[in-house]
Short mmCIF file of C-alpha atoms and ligand atoms in Angstrom, two decimals:
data_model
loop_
_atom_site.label_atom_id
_atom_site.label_comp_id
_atom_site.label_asym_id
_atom_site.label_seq_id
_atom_site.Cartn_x
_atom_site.Cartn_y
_atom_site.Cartn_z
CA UNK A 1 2.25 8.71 -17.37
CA UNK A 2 6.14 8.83 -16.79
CA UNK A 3 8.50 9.93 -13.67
CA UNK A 4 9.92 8.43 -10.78
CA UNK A 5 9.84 5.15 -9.42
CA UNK A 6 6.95 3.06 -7.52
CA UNK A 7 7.32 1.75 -4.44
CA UNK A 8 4.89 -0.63 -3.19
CA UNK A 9 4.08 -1.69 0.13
CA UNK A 10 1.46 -4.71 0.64
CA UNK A 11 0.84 -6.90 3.45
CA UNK A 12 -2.97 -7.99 5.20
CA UNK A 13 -3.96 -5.65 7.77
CA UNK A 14 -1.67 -5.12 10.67
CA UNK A 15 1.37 -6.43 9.63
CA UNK A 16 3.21 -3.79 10.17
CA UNK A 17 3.56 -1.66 6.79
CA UNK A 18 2.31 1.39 7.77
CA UNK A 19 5.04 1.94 10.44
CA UNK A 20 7.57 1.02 7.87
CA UNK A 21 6.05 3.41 4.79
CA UNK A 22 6.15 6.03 7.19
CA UNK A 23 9.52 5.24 8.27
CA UNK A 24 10.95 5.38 4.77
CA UNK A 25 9.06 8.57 4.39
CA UNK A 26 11.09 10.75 7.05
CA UNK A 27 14.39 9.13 5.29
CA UNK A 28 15.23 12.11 2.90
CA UNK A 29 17.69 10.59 0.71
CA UNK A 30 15.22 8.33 -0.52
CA UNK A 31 13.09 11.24 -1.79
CA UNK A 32 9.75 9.65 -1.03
CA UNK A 33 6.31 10.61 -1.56
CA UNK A 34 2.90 8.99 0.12
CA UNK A 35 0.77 8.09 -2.65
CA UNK A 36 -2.66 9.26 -0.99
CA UNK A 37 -5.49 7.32 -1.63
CA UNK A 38 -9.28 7.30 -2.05
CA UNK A 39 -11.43 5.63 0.22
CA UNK A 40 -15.35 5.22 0.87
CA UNK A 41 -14.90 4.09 4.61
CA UNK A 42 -15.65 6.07 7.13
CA UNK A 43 -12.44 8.33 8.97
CA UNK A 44 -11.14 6.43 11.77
CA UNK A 45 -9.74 8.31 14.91
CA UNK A 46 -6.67 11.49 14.15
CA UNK A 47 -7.15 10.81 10.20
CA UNK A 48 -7.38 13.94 8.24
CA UNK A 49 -8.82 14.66 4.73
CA UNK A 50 -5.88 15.16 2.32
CA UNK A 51 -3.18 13.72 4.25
CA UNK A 52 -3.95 9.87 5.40
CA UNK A 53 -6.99 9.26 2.51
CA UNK A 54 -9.04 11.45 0.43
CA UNK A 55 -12.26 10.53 1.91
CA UNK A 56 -14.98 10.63 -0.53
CA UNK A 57 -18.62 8.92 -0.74
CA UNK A 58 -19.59 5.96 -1.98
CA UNK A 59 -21.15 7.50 -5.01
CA UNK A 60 -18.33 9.89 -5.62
CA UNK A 61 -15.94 6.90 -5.94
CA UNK A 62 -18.65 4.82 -8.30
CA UNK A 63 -18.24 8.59 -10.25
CA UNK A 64 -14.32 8.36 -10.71
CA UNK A 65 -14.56 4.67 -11.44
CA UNK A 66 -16.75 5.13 -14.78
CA UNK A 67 -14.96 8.50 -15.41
CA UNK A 68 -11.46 6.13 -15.48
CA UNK A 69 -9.72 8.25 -13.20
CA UNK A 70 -8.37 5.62 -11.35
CA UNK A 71 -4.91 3.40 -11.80
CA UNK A 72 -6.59 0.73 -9.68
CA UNK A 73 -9.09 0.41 -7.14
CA UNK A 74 -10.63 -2.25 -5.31
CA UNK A 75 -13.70 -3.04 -2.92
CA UNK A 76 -11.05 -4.12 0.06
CA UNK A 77 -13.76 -4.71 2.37
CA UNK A 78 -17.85 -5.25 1.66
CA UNK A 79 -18.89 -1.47 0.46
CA UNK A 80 -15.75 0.03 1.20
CA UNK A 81 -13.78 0.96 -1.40
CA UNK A 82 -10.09 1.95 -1.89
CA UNK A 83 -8.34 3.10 -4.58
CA UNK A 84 -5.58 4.69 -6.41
CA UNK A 85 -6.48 8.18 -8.69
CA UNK A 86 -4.06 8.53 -11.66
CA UNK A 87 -3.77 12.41 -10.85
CA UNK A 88 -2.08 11.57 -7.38
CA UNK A 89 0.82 10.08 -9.20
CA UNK A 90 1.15 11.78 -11.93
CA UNK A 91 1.02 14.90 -8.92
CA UNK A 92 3.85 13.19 -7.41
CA UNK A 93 6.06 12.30 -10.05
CA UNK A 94 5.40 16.31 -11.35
CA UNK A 95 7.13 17.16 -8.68
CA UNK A 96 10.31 14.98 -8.61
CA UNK A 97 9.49 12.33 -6.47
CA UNK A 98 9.52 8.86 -5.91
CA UNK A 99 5.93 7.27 -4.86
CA UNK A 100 5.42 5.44 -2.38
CA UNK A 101 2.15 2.83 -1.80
CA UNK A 102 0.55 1.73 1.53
CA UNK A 103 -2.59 -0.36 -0.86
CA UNK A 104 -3.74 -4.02 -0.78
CA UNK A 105 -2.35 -6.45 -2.13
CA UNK A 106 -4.53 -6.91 -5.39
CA UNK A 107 -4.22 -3.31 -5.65
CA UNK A 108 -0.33 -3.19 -5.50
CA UNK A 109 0.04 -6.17 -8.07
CA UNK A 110 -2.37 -4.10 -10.31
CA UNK A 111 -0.21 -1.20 -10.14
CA UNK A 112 3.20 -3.46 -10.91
CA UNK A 113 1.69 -5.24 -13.93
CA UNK A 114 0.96 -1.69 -15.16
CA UNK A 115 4.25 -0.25 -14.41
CA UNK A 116 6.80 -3.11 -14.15
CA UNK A 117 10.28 -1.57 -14.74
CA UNK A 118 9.58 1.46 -12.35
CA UNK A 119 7.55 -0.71 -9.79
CA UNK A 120 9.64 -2.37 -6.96
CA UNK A 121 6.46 -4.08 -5.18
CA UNK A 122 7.13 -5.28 -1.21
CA UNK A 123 4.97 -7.85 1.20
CA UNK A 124 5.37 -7.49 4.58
CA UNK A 125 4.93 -10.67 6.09
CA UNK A 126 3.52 -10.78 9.65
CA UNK A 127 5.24 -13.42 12.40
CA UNK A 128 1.38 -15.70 12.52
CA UNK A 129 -2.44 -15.08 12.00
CA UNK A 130 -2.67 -15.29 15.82
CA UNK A 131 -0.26 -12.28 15.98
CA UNK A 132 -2.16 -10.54 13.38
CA UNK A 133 -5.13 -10.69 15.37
CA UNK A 134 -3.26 -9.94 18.61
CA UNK A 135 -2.06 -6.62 16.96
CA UNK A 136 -5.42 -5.48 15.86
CA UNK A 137 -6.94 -5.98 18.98
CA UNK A 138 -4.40 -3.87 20.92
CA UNK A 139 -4.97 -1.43 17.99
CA UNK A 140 -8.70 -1.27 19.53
CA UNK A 141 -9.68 1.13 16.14
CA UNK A 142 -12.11 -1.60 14.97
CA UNK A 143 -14.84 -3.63 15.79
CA UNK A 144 -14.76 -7.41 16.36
CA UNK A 145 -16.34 -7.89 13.59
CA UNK A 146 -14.24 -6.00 11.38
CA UNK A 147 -11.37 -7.40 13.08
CA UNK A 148 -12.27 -10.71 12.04
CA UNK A 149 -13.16 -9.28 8.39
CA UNK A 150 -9.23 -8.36 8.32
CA UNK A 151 -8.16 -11.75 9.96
CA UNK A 152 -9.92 -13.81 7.25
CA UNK A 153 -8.59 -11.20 4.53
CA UNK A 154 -5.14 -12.10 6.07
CA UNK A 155 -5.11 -15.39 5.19
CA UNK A 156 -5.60 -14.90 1.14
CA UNK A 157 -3.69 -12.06 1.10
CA UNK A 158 -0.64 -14.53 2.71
CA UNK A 159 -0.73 -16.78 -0.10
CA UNK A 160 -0.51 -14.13 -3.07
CA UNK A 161 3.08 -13.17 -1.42
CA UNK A 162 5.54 -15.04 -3.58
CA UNK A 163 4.15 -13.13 -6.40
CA UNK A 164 6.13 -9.77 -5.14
CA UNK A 165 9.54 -8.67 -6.07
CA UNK A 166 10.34 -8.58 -2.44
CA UNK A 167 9.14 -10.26 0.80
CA UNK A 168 10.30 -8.14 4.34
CA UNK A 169 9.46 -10.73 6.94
CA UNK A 170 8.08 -8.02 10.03
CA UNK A 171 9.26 -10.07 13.03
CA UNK A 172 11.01 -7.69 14.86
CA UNK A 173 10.67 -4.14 13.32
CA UNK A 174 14.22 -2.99 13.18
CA UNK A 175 15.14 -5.71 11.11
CA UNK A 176 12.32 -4.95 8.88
CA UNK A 177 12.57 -1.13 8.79
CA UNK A 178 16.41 -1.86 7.98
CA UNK A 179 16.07 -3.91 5.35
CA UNK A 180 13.22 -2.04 3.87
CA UNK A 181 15.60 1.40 3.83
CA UNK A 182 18.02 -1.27 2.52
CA UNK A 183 16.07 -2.52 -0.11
CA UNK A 184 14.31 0.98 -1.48
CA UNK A 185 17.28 2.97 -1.55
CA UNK A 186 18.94 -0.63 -4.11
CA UNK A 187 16.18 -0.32 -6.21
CA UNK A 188 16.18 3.82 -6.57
CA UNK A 189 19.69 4.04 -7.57
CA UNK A 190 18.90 0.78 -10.37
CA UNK A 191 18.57 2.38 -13.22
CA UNK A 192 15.02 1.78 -15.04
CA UNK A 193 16.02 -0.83 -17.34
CA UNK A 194 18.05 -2.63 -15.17
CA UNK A 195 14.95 -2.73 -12.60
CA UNK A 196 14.04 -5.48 -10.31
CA UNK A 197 12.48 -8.24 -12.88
CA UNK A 198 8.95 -10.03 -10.92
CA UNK A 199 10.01 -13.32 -9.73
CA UNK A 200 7.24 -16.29 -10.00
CA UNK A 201 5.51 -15.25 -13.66
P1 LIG B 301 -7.41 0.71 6.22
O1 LIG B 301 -8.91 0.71 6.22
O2 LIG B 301 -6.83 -0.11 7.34
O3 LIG B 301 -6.81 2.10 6.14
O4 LIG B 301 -6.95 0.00 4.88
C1 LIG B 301 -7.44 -1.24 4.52
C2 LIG B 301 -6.65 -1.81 3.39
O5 LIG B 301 -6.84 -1.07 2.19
C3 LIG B 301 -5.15 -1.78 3.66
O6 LIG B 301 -4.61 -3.05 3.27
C4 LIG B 301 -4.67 -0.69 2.77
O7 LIG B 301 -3.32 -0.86 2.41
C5 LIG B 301 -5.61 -0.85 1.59
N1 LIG B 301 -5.62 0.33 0.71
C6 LIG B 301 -5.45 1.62 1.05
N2 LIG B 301 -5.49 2.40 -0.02
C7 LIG B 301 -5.67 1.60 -1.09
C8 LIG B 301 -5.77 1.83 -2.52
O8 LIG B 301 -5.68 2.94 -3.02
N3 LIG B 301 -5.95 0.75 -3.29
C9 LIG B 301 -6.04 -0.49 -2.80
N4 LIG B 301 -6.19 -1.48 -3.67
N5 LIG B 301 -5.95 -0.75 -1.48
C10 LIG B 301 -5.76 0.27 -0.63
#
């Protein structure tokens, strides 16, 4: 597999990284495209088939996991399952462009270990746990239960951050979605060799 470069964007559960994927993603210099994932949960409100996840079954994933179609995937949360299918990237990069990641953060440091001169992998950092949980409340998509499954995620997921290239610390957004145009559009015009080397290993 060869092309463009890999951008990843990790961070526990409502940090924030969505908003700032898709922000890069209507910035057309950057020439961005949303790597779109697998996923055995269930479709959550306005998501569509294709376009936010493809949404398969459980067995259908456990199918494409012994058939090694995968670059990574992970069980995120008990029996749902995320991952990443080779052909979506190598779709991607077919077509010119650079990828872009919205995954976990095992996931993402999967996908730089594999890949670490075209990788440029990002953590977005949220202000507090307590904000965390403030945000996915007012998100009101989940249960309190699975809220709290995300909170306690959070907190293991904050601790693997100084092993990304890049930390964006999502205190006030434009800040963040600044520096995170900032920061891509660096590492795109790098040329491969001369790509961001992993701090921490
Ligand atoms: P959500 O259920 O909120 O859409 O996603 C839950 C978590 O799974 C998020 O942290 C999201 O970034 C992550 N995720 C989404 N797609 C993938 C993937 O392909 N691989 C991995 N490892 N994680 C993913």
């Amino acid at each position: 597999m060869k092309g463009g470069k890999l951008l990843i964007f990790s961070a526990p559960s409502g940090s924030g990284k969505t908003t700032i994927v898709r922000h890069l993603l209507e910035q057309p210099e950057l020439n961005l495209a949303f790597s779109v994932s697998a996923t055995s949960r269930p479709r959550r409100g306005k998501e569509k088939h294709g376009e936010h996840y493809y949404f398969i079954t459980a067995s259908e994933f456990k199918k494409h996991i012994r058939d090694d179609d995968f670059l990574e995937w992970e069980e995120v949360y008990r029996d749902n399952f995320y991952g990443t299918l080779k052909s979506e990237v190598e779709r991607l990069w077919a077509e010119g462009k650079n990828v872009i990641f919205d995954i976990d953060v095992a996931g993402g440091l999967r996908i730089k270990r594999k890949f670490p001169e075209e990788t440029l992998a990002v953590f977005v950092k949220p202000p507090s746990v307590d904000e965390l949980k403030i945000r996915l409340k007012k998100r009101s998509t989940d249960s309190d239960d699975k809220i709290n499954m995300r909170i306690a995620k959070a907190s293991v997921e904050l601790a693997t951050a100084p092993q990304f290239d890049k930390i964006i610390k999502n205190y006030d957004l434009d800040t963040a979605l600044r520096e995170a145009r900032e920061l891509v559009a660096d590492f795109i015009a790098k040329p491969k060799k001369k790509a961001i080397k992993k701090k921490n290993t």
